[in-house]
Coordinates of C-alpha atoms in Angstrom, one line a residue:
M1 CA -33.6 -2.3 18.9
I2 CA -33.4 -3.5 22.2
T3 CA -31.6 -1.5 25.2
V4 CA -28.2 -1.9 26.7
T5 CA -26.6 -0.7 29.7
I6 CA -23.0 0.2 29.3
N7 CA -21.3 2.4 31.9
D8 CA -24.7 3.3 34.1
R9 CA -25.3 4.4 30.6
G10 CA -28.7 3.1 27.9
Q11 CA -27.6 2.6 24.8
N12 CA -30.0 1.5 21.9
A13 CA -28.6 -1.4 20.1
E14 CA -29.9 -4.4 17.4
H15 CA -30.0 -7.9 18.1
N16 CA -27.3 -9.0 16.3
E17 CA -24.6 -6.5 16.9
T18 CA -21.9 -7.2 19.3
I19 CA -20.8 -5.5 22.5
L20 CA -17.5 -4.4 21.4
Q21 CA -19.9 -2.4 18.5
V22 CA -22.6 -1.1 20.4
A23 CA -19.3 0.5 23.2
K24 CA -17.0 2.0 19.8
R25 CA -20.6 3.7 18.6
S26 CA -21.2 5.2 21.9
G27 CA -17.3 6.5 22.7
V28 CA -16.7 3.2 25.1
S29 CA -13.2 2.5 24.1
I30 CA -12.3 -1.4 24.8
P31 CA -8.8 -2.5 24.0
T32 CA -8.3 -5.2 21.7
L33 CA -5.0 -6.9 19.5
C34 CA -6.8 -9.2 17.8
H35 CA -10.1 -7.7 16.3
M36 CA -10.1 -6.1 12.6
E37 CA -12.9 -4.1 11.5
G38 CA -15.3 -5.7 9.2
L39 CA -14.0 -9.7 9.7
P40 CA -16.1 -12.0 11.9
P41 CA -14.6 -11.6 15.3
S42 CA -11.5 -14.7 16.7
G43 CA -11.7 -13.9 20.3
A44 CA -7.8 -14.3 20.3
C45 CA -6.0 -12.1 22.7
R46 CA -9.3 -11.6 25.2
L47 CA -8.1 -8.0 26.1
C48 CA -12.3 -6.9 25.5
V49 CA -13.1 -9.1 28.3
V50 CA -16.0 -7.4 29.7
E51 CA -17.9 -7.6 32.5
D52 CA -21.7 -8.9 32.5
C53 CA -23.3 -7.7 35.3
R54 CA -26.1 -10.7 35.5
T55 CA -24.3 -13.5 35.4
G56 CA -20.7 -11.5 37.0
R57 CA -19.0 -13.4 34.4
L58 CA -16.3 -11.9 32.2
V59 CA -17.6 -12.0 28.1
P60 CA -15.3 -11.1 25.0
A61 CA -16.7 -8.0 23.5
C62 CA -16.0 -8.8 20.3
S63 CA -17.9 -12.0 19.8
T64 CA -20.8 -11.4 22.3
K65 CA -23.9 -11.1 21.1
V66 CA -25.5 -8.1 22.8
A67 CA -29.0 -9.2 24.7
D68 CA -32.5 -6.8 25.7
E69 CA -31.3 -5.3 29.4
M70 CA -28.2 -6.3 30.0
K71 CA -25.6 -4.7 31.5
I72 CA -21.9 -4.5 30.8
R73 CA -19.0 -2.7 32.6
T74 CA -16.3 -2.7 30.5
H75 CA -13.6 -1.5 33.3
S76 CA -14.8 -2.9 36.7
P77 CA -12.1 -4.0 39.3
K78 CA -12.1 -8.0 37.7
V79 CA -12.0 -6.8 34.3
I80 CA -8.7 -4.6 34.6
R81 CA -7.0 -7.3 37.1
A82 CA -8.1 -9.7 33.8
R83 CA -6.6 -7.4 31.1
K84 CA -3.3 -6.6 33.8
T85 CA -2.8 -10.5 33.7
I86 CA -2.8 -10.7 29.8
I87 CA -0.7 -8.0 28.7
E88 CA 1.9 -9.2 31.9
L89 CA 1.7 -12.7 30.3
L90 CA 2.8 -11.2 26.9
L91 CA 5.2 -9.5 27.7
A92 CA 6.6 -11.8 29.9
S93 CA 7.8 -13.7 26.3
H94 CA 8.2 -10.2 24.5
P95 CA 11.6 -8.8 23.8
D96 CA 12.7 -5.4 25.5
D97 CA 14.4 -4.3 22.7
C98 CA 12.0 -0.8 22.6
L99 CA 14.3 1.5 22.4
Y100 CA 15.3 -0.2 19.3
C101 CA 12.2 -1.8 17.5
V102 CA 10.9 -0.4 14.2
R103 CA 7.8 0.1 16.1
Q104 CA 9.3 2.8 18.7
G105 CA 6.2 5.2 19.6
N106 CA 3.7 3.3 17.7
C107 CA 3.5 -0.2 19.5
E108 CA 0.3 -1.3 20.4
L109 CA 1.5 -3.7 23.2
S110 CA 3.5 -0.8 24.6
R111 CA 0.4 1.4 24.3
L112 CA -1.4 -0.7 26.8
A113 CA 1.5 -1.8 28.7
R114 CA 1.2 2.0 29.8
E115 CA -2.4 2.2 29.9
Y116 CA -2.3 -0.1 32.4
G117 CA 0.0 0.6 34.6
I118 CA 2.4 -1.9 34.2
R119 CA 6.0 -0.9 34.7
R120 CA 8.4 -3.8 35.4
N121 CA 8.4 -7.9 34.3
G122 CA 6.5 -10.2 35.9
P123 CA 8.4 -13.6 37.4
G124 CA 9.5 -15.9 35.4
K125 CA 10.2 -14.3 32.2
V126 CA 11.4 -16.3 29.4
L127 CA 12.5 -15.5 25.6
P128 CA 12.3 -18.4 23.2
K129 CA 14.4 -18.3 20.3
K130 CA 12.3 -17.7 17.2
R131 CA 13.9 -17.3 13.7
L132 CA 14.6 -13.5 12.8
D133 CA 13.7 -13.6 8.7
V134 CA 15.0 -10.8 6.9
S135 CA 15.8 -12.6 3.6
G136 CA 12.4 -10.6 1.9
L137 CA 13.2 -8.0 -0.3
A138 CA 10.5 -5.8 1.2
V139 CA 9.2 -7.6 3.9
T140 CA 10.7 -8.8 7.0
R141 CA 9.7 -11.0 10.0
D142 CA 10.9 -11.0 14.2
N143 CA 8.4 -13.9 15.3
G144 CA 10.5 -13.1 18.7
K145 CA 7.9 -10.2 18.7
C146 CA 4.7 -11.8 17.6
I147 CA 2.3 -11.9 20.5
L148 CA -0.2 -14.9 18.2
C149 CA -2.6 -12.4 17.8
G150 CA -3.8 -13.8 14.5
K151 CA -4.2 -10.6 12.4
C152 CA -1.1 -10.7 9.4
V153 CA -2.5 -14.3 9.4
R154 CA -6.1 -13.2 8.5
V155 CA -5.3 -10.5 6.4
C156 CA -3.1 -12.3 4.4
E157 CA -6.3 -15.3 4.2
E158 CA -9.3 -13.4 4.0
V159 CA -9.0 -10.4 3.2
Q160 CA -5.9 -10.8 0.1
G161 CA -7.0 -13.9 -0.4
I162 CA -2.4 -15.2 -0.5
G163 CA -2.3 -17.3 2.5
S164 CA 1.0 -17.4 2.4
I165 CA 1.4 -17.6 6.6
D166 CA -0.4 -19.6 8.6
F167 CA 0.0 -20.7 12.4
V168 CA 2.3 -24.1 13.1
R169 CA 3.3 -26.6 16.2
R170 CA 0.5 -25.7 19.1
G171 CA 0.6 -24.4 22.7
S172 CA 3.7 -22.9 23.7
K173 CA 5.7 -23.7 20.3
T174 CA 3.0 -22.3 18.2
E175 CA 4.4 -20.0 15.7
I176 CA 3.6 -17.7 12.5
L177 CA 5.5 -19.1 9.2
C178 CA 5.2 -19.6 5.8
A179 CA 4.5 -22.7 4.5
F180 CA 7.6 -25.7 5.8
G181 CA 8.8 -22.7 7.5
D182 CA 10.9 -21.5 4.3
S183 CA 11.5 -18.2 4.2
I184 CA 9.0 -14.9 3.0
N185 CA 11.8 -14.9 -0.2
T186 CA 10.7 -18.2 -1.4
S187 CA 6.9 -18.3 -0.2
S188 CA 3.7 -17.1 -2.1
C189 CA 4.0 -13.8 -0.4
I190 CA 3.5 -10.7 -3.0
N191 CA 4.9 -8.3 -0.6
C192 CA 2.1 -6.1 -0.6
G193 CA 2.7 -5.0 3.7
Q194 CA -1.3 -5.0 4.5
C195 CA 0.7 -7.7 7.4
I196 CA 2.4 -4.4 8.7
M197 CA -0.2 -2.4 8.9
V198 CA -2.5 -4.6 10.9
C199 CA 0.3 -5.9 13.2
P200 CA 0.7 -5.0 16.6
T201 CA 3.9 -4.8 17.3
G202 CA 7.3 -5.0 15.4
A203 CA 6.6 -8.5 14.5
L204 CA 6.4 -7.3 11.1
S205 CA 8.6 -4.4 8.9
E206 CA 9.4 -3.6 5.8
R207 CA 12.6 -4.0 4.9
R208 CA 14.2 -0.3 5.5
Q209 CA 16.6 1.2 3.7
L210 CA 16.3 4.8 5.3
E211 CA 20.4 4.7 6.3
E212 CA 21.4 3.8 3.0
V213 CA 19.7 6.6 1.5
M214 CA 21.3 8.7 4.2
D215 CA 24.3 7.6 3.7
A216 CA 24.4 8.6 -0.1
L217 CA 23.2 11.9 1.1
S218 CA 26.4 12.1 3.2
R219 CA 28.6 11.4 0.0
G220 CA 29.6 14.2 -1.8
D221 CA 30.8 12.2 -4.9
T222 CA 26.3 10.9 -5.2
F223 CA 24.4 12.6 -6.8
V224 CA 21.1 11.9 -5.6
V225 CA 17.6 11.8 -7.2
F226 CA 14.3 11.7 -5.8
Q227 CA 11.1 11.0 -7.4
H228 CA 7.6 10.2 -5.1
A229 CA 4.4 8.7 -5.8
P230 CA 1.2 10.3 -6.4
S231 CA -0.3 9.3 -3.4
I232 CA 2.3 10.8 -0.7
S233 CA 1.5 14.6 -1.2
V234 CA -1.9 14.1 0.4
T235 CA -0.6 11.4 2.6
V236 CA 2.3 12.6 4.6
A237 CA 0.8 16.4 6.0
E238 CA -1.1 13.8 7.8
A239 CA 2.1 13.7 9.8
Y240 CA 2.6 17.5 10.6
G241 CA -0.9 18.4 11.7
Y242 CA -2.7 18.7 8.4
K243 CA -6.1 17.7 7.9
P244 CA -6.3 14.4 5.9
G245 CA -5.9 14.6 2.7
T246 CA -4.8 17.7 2.1
D247 CA -2.1 18.3 -0.8
I248 CA 1.8 19.4 0.1
C249 CA 3.4 18.4 -2.8
G250 CA 5.4 21.8 -3.2
K251 CA 5.8 21.8 0.0
L252 CA 7.1 18.0 -0.3
T253 CA 9.9 18.6 -2.9
T254 CA 11.2 21.5 -1.3
A255 CA 12.0 19.6 2.0
L256 CA 13.1 16.6 -0.5
R257 CA 15.8 19.1 -2.0
K258 CA 16.5 20.2 1.8
T259 CA 17.9 16.8 3.4
G260 CA 20.6 17.0 0.4
G261 CA 18.6 15.7 -2.7
D262 CA 20.0 17.0 -6.1
R263 CA 16.7 16.8 -8.4
V264 CA 13.2 16.3 -7.1
F265 CA 10.5 14.4 -9.6
E266 CA 7.4 13.3 -9.3
T267 CA 6.7 9.9 -10.5
S268 CA 3.7 11.1 -11.7
F269 CA 4.7 12.2 -14.6
A270 CA 6.1 8.8 -15.4
A271 CA 2.6 7.9 -15.1
D272 CA 1.2 9.5 -17.7
L273 CA 4.6 8.0 -19.7
T274 CA 3.1 5.0 -18.5
V275 CA -0.5 6.4 -19.8
M276 CA 0.8 7.1 -23.1
E277 CA 2.5 3.8 -23.5
E278 CA -0.6 1.1 -21.8
A279 CA -3.2 3.1 -24.0
S280 CA -1.6 3.1 -26.7
E281 CA -0.6 -0.9 -26.3
L282 CA -4.4 -1.4 -25.4
V283 CA -5.2 0.1 -28.9
R284 CA -2.5 -1.9 -31.2
R285 CA -4.2 -5.0 -29.1
I286 CA -7.8 -4.1 -30.4
R287 CA -6.6 -3.1 -33.4
T288 CA -4.3 -6.2 -34.4
G289 CA -6.4 -8.8 -31.6
G290 CA -3.8 -9.3 -29.2
P291 CA -4.4 -11.0 -26.2
L292 CA -7.7 -9.3 -24.2
P293 CA -8.1 -8.3 -21.7
M294 CA -4.8 -6.3 -21.6
M295 CA -4.5 -5.9 -17.7
T296 CA -2.0 -3.0 -15.8
S297 CA 1.5 -3.9 -14.6
C298 CA 1.8 -0.7 -12.1
S299 CA 0.8 -3.3 -8.9
P300 CA 4.4 -5.2 -8.5
G301 CA 2.3 -7.6 -5.9
W302 CA -0.2 -8.5 -8.7
I303 CA 2.4 -8.8 -11.3
K304 CA 4.0 -11.2 -8.6
Y305 CA 0.6 -13.3 -8.1
V306 CA 0.1 -14.0 -11.7
E307 CA 3.2 -14.7 -11.9
Q308 CA 3.1 -17.7 -9.5
R309 CA -1.1 -18.2 -9.6
Y310 CA -2.2 -17.6 -12.7
P311 CA 0.6 -17.6 -14.7
E312 CA -1.5 -18.3 -18.0
F313 CA -2.6 -14.8 -17.7
I314 CA 1.0 -13.2 -17.9
P315 CA 0.9 -12.6 -21.8
N316 CA -2.5 -10.2 -20.5
L317 CA -0.5 -8.2 -18.5
S318 CA 0.8 -4.6 -20.1
T319 CA 4.4 -4.9 -20.9
C320 CA 4.8 -1.1 -19.7
K321 CA 7.0 -1.0 -16.4
S322 CA 5.9 0.6 -13.3
P323 CA 5.7 4.4 -13.2
Q324 CA 8.6 4.0 -10.5
G325 CA 10.4 1.3 -13.3
M326 CA 10.1 4.0 -16.3
L327 CA 11.2 6.8 -14.5
G328 CA 14.3 4.8 -13.2
A329 CA 15.2 3.8 -16.6
L330 CA 14.9 7.6 -17.7
V331 CA 16.8 8.9 -14.7
K332 CA 20.0 6.3 -15.3
D333 CA 19.8 6.2 -19.0
R334 CA 18.3 9.4 -20.5
Y335 CA 19.0 11.8 -18.3
A336 CA 22.4 10.4 -16.8
K337 CA 23.6 11.0 -21.2
K338 CA 21.7 14.9 -21.0
E339 CA 23.8 15.9 -18.3
G340 CA 26.8 14.5 -18.3
I341 CA 26.5 12.0 -15.2
P342 CA 27.8 8.3 -14.9
P343 CA 25.3 6.5 -14.2
E344 CA 27.4 4.5 -11.1
C345 CA 26.9 8.2 -9.3
I346 CA 23.4 8.4 -9.5
F347 CA 21.6 6.8 -6.0
H348 CA 17.9 7.2 -7.6
V349 CA 15.4 6.5 -4.6
A350 CA 11.8 6.2 -4.4
L351 CA 9.1 7.4 -2.3
M352 CA 6.7 5.0 -2.4
P353 CA 3.3 4.2 -0.6
C354 CA 4.0 0.6 -1.5
T355 CA 6.3 -2.0 0.2
A356 CA 5.7 -4.4 -2.9
K357 CA 7.8 -1.3 -5.0
K358 CA 11.5 -2.2 -2.7
F359 CA 10.6 -6.0 -4.1
E360 CA 9.9 -4.4 -7.5
A361 CA 12.9 -2.5 -7.4
G362 CA 15.1 -5.6 -6.8
R363 CA 13.6 -7.2 -9.8
P364 CA 16.6 -8.4 -12.4
E365 CA 14.4 -6.4 -15.1
L366 CA 14.5 -3.0 -13.8
S367 CA 18.4 -2.9 -14.3
A368 CA 20.5 -2.0 -17.5
G369 CA 24.5 -2.9 -16.9
G370 CA 23.9 -4.6 -14.2
L371 CA 23.2 -1.3 -11.9
P372 CA 19.5 -1.1 -11.0
D373 CA 17.3 1.7 -12.2
I374 CA 16.1 2.5 -8.7
D375 CA 18.6 2.1 -5.9
A376 CA 16.8 2.8 -2.8
V377 CA 12.7 2.5 -1.9
L378 CA 11.7 4.3 1.0
T379 CA 7.8 3.7 2.1
T380 CA 5.8 6.7 3.2
R381 CA 6.8 5.9 7.0
E382 CA 10.1 5.9 6.3
L383 CA 10.4 9.3 4.3
I384 CA 8.4 11.0 7.8
D385 CA 11.5 9.3 9.8
L386 CA 14.0 10.6 7.4
F387 CA 12.5 14.2 7.5
N388 CA 12.4 14.0 11.3
I389 CA 16.6 12.7 11.9
Y390 CA 17.2 15.6 9.7
G391 CA 14.9 17.8 11.3
I392 CA 12.5 19.1 8.3
N393 CA 8.9 20.2 8.9
P394 CA 7.6 19.8 5.5
A395 CA 4.6 22.2 6.3
E396 CA 7.6 25.4 7.6
M397 CA 8.3 24.9 3.5
P398 CA 7.2 27.2 0.6
D399 CA 5.6 25.6 -2.1
G400 CA 8.1 24.1 -4.7
T401 CA 8.4 22.5 -8.3
A402 CA 9.9 19.5 -9.2
D403 CA 12.7 19.5 -11.8
K404 CA 12.7 19.3 -15.8
P405 CA 12.8 17.6 -18.1
F406 CA 10.9 15.5 -16.0
G407 CA 8.8 18.5 -14.2
T408 CA 5.1 18.8 -15.5
R409 CA 2.8 16.3 -14.9
S410 CA -1.5 15.9 -15.8
S411 CA -3.8 15.2 -13.3
S412 CA -4.2 11.9 -15.2
G413 CA -1.0 11.1 -13.5
K414 CA -1.9 11.8 -9.9
L415 CA -5.3 10.1 -10.3
F416 CA -3.0 6.8 -10.1
G417 CA -3.0 6.9 -6.2
T418 CA -6.5 5.3 -5.8
S419 CA -8.3 2.5 -7.3
G420 CA -9.9 3.6 -10.8
G421 CA -7.3 6.2 -11.8
V422 CA -5.1 4.5 -14.0
A423 CA -7.9 2.9 -15.8
E424 CA -9.6 6.5 -16.4
A425 CA -6.2 8.0 -16.9
A426 CA -6.0 5.2 -20.0
L427 CA -9.1 5.6 -20.7
R428 CA -8.6 9.6 -21.8
T429 CA -5.8 9.3 -24.1
A430 CA -7.5 5.7 -25.6
G431 CA -10.4 7.7 -26.6
F432 CA -7.9 10.5 -28.0
L433 CA -5.9 7.3 -30.3
L434 CA -9.2 5.9 -31.3
T435 CA -10.8 9.0 -32.1
G436 CA -8.3 12.1 -32.8
S437 CA -10.0 14.1 -30.1
D438 CA -11.0 14.3 -26.5
C439 CA -14.1 12.3 -26.5
V440 CA -13.8 11.2 -23.2
D441 CA -15.5 12.3 -20.3
T442 CA -12.2 13.4 -17.9
E443 CA -14.3 12.4 -14.6
I444 CA -15.8 8.8 -15.1
K445 CA -18.1 8.1 -12.8
A446 CA -18.5 4.6 -12.4
L447 CA -14.6 4.5 -11.7
R448 CA -15.0 6.8 -8.8
M449 CA -17.3 4.5 -6.6
G450 CA -15.6 3.2 -3.0
A451 CA -16.2 -0.4 -4.2
Y452 CA -13.2 -2.3 -4.4
R453 CA -14.6 -3.9 -7.6
K454 CA -16.1 -1.7 -10.4
E455 CA -17.1 -2.1 -13.9
M456 CA -18.4 -0.3 -16.7
R457 CA -18.6 0.0 -20.5
V458 CA -17.6 2.4 -22.7
T459 CA -18.1 3.3 -26.0
I460 CA -15.0 4.8 -28.3
G461 CA -16.0 6.3 -31.9
E462 CA -17.2 2.4 -33.1
T463 CA -15.7 0.8 -30.4
T464 CA -17.4 -0.8 -27.2
L465 CA -15.5 -1.6 -24.7
G466 CA -15.7 -3.5 -21.0
V467 CA -13.5 -2.2 -18.3
C468 CA -13.5 -3.3 -15.2
A469 CA -11.5 -1.9 -12.2
V470 CA -10.5 -4.0 -8.6
S471 CA -8.3 -3.1 -5.9
G472 CA -7.4 -6.2 -3.3
I473 CA -5.9 -9.1 -4.6
N474 CA -9.1 -11.4 -3.1
E475 CA -11.0 -9.6 -5.8
A476 CA -8.9 -9.6 -8.7
G477 CA -8.8 -13.8 -7.9
A478 CA -12.1 -13.6 -8.5
V479 CA -12.1 -11.6 -11.8
L480 CA -9.2 -13.7 -12.9
E481 CA -11.5 -17.1 -12.3
E482 CA -14.6 -15.7 -14.3
L483 CA -12.1 -15.3 -17.2
K484 CA -10.9 -19.2 -17.4
A485 CA -14.7 -20.0 -16.7
G486 CA -15.0 -18.5 -20.5
R487 CA -16.1 -14.8 -19.5
D488 CA -15.3 -12.6 -22.4
D489 CA -17.0 -9.0 -22.3
L490 CA -14.0 -7.5 -20.6
H491 CA -11.1 -5.7 -22.7
F492 CA -9.1 -3.3 -19.8
I493 CA -8.6 -4.5 -16.8
E494 CA -7.0 -2.3 -13.7
V495 CA -5.6 -4.6 -10.8
M496 CA -4.1 -2.1 -7.5
T497 CA -2.9 -4.9 -4.8
C498 CA -4.3 -3.3 -1.6
P499 CA -7.7 -2.6 -0.8
G500 CA -9.0 0.9 -2.0
G501 CA -5.6 1.4 -3.7
C502 CA -2.1 3.0 -3.2
I503 CA -3.6 5.2 -1.2
A504 CA -4.1 2.3 1.3
G505 CA -0.7 1.1 0.4
G506 CA 1.2 -1.1 2.7
G507 CA 3.6 1.1 3.0
Q508 CA 1.3 4.2 4.5
P509 CA 1.6 5.3 8.1
F510 CA 0.2 3.2 10.7
G511 CA -3.1 3.9 12.4
T512 CA -5.2 5.3 9.3
D513 CA -8.5 4.7 9.2
K514 CA -10.8 5.0 6.7
K515 CA -12.5 8.1 6.9
A516 CA -8.4 9.6 6.6
V517 CA -7.8 6.9 3.3
A518 CA -11.7 8.3 1.9
A519 CA -9.9 11.9 2.1
R520 CA -7.0 11.3 0.7
V521 CA -9.0 10.0 -2.4
Q522 CA -10.9 12.9 -2.0
N523 CA -8.4 15.3 -2.6
L524 CA -6.7 13.3 -5.6
Y525 CA -9.8 13.9 -7.1
A526 CA -10.0 17.6 -6.3
I527 CA -6.1 17.7 -7.9
D528 CA -7.8 16.4 -10.6
R529 CA -11.1 18.7 -11.2
N530 CA -8.7 22.2 -10.3
E531 CA -5.8 22.0 -12.8
S532 CA -6.2 22.5 -16.6
L533 CA -4.1 20.3 -17.2
R534 CA -5.9 16.6 -17.3
Y535 CA -4.8 14.6 -20.1
A536 CA -1.3 12.7 -19.8
H537 CA -1.4 13.2 -24.1
H538 CA -1.8 17.3 -23.4
N539 CA 1.5 17.4 -21.4
P540 CA 4.3 19.3 -23.4
D541 CA 7.3 17.6 -21.2
I542 CA 5.6 14.3 -22.1
A543 CA 5.5 15.2 -25.8
L544 CA 9.4 17.2 -25.9
L545 CA 10.7 13.2 -24.6
Y546 CA 9.1 11.7 -27.5
D547 CA 10.1 14.6 -30.2
E548 CA 13.7 14.5 -28.1
Y549 CA 14.3 10.6 -27.7
L550 CA 11.7 8.3 -28.1
G551 CA 10.1 8.8 -31.1
A552 CA 6.2 7.4 -30.4
P553 CA 4.2 5.2 -28.0
L554 CA 6.1 1.5 -28.4
S555 CA 8.8 2.7 -30.7
E556 CA 11.6 0.8 -30.3
E557 CA 13.3 2.7 -27.8
S558 CA 10.1 3.2 -25.9
H559 CA 10.1 -0.8 -25.4
R560 CA 14.1 -0.6 -24.6
L561 CA 13.3 1.7 -21.4
L562 CA 9.7 1.6 -20.6
H563 CA 8.6 -1.8 -21.4
T564 CA 9.7 -5.3 -19.3
H565 CA 8.9 -8.6 -19.5
Y566 CA 7.3 -11.5 -16.5
I567 CA 8.1 -15.3 -15.4
R568 CA 6.2 -18.3 -14.3
R569 CA 7.5 -18.5 -10.7
E570 CA 7.7 -21.7 -8.8
V571 CA 6.7 -20.9 -5.2
V572 CA 5.9 -23.4 -2.4
S573 CA 2.7 -22.4 -1.0

């Protein structure tokens, strides 16, 4: 341990720590636009400069290691002048459309300009012409608002392992583009939205569909159906003053009806249905020698990744649609027939923590007769905007319940919101299908660890299964490489595109820290622990659906509605 003085206060530090780490731990705020927790510093923005009192020099706090007896000033006149100059230079080439920007009120550059008292443009403001790319179904890009911090490049390459964007050209002509300057929709982008989460300005955003939903709600001849994903109810509450992780499922349901929605269903019901189909598919593959390991298909970013990078593993993917896709098909088919509503009069809105779900909804496989099963997907951020526009505060709503016939869900369906939850839910039901009894523990500790990769072996009757749950595509790619190299001890692999799972998806609120994400996860586990209906195969509404309509898991009707196929995709990487 060494001693460092920051703003006249002594702090203990370790030799390998940076000034930024020590300052943050001691409660001193140092601004930065390029720093990413857990990754090596890039030193790109230079906003984190501090004054080394021993030399009088300005040094970047993110990349400068502390030294014994070092004395640092984080807000000296010299430091403030330097930071103001950097911010002014960034603003000199930045659009002034803050009133209309998607990051209005949530822009790091705007916040820093206010914090450092910058109230007018400097001389020589020049706005270079840069392309607006709105070709993607999930992610849009406005390079005119890009400040070249590089965070999107780093999260895409170093965290997700995709590398679909990078810096091109040099000097004042530098931009961040896809390969050969192609559009997002033809690139290797998997639409995970993690780049949006780290972008400090409005350069990256989801393809917003809020106006389409509001238009549908205002039409008298349109039957609007909402479905909300498992992680939404333990996330949206944070925007209304609740502690992170608080579950407001009942209030959320009532609030959605308040917007004018005709029916509100929980995607967790369809998650139970996914468990039934997926567990049955796994058992069939084990018994008949089908392609193993079987890999989950709930995460659309993961599916696109396999289609374009590892097409040889397409047969290993479960043919099950995601819960969003399953409920979309049921609403436009079974529910429409039962209620006598023409499918074309139904506008189905999915509320998701994920930007890739927008891409998934646009897949031609998730449509029938030219009609999409899902008409619009709103992220958690868009949902909060919807409530604000309509003047609805979910915190003030009484608890409601989801509508029948898709109204009951088990806590297994709720576990789909976190990494390891799909595998845990599927193993509970696979155990029942293999042995005829609920022989698998309701809480599988090995799948509840915080690691991005979790492995275990479970014995069910006479069958021993190797199970792996990974989150983050970089980690998933490593598993696929092991399989290519000959690894053969895995039978079931769950993959979630975003590190940590849907609970930390690319459509969740900005500025969420790790503690908030952990609180959301723990609340999902609390829901599972405290409810009596914990197995998907015990869900009475699922049983009724099979009795009245589907027949049995993996039946012909089940395959028609609930299963799909995947294709090899050629992309420029």
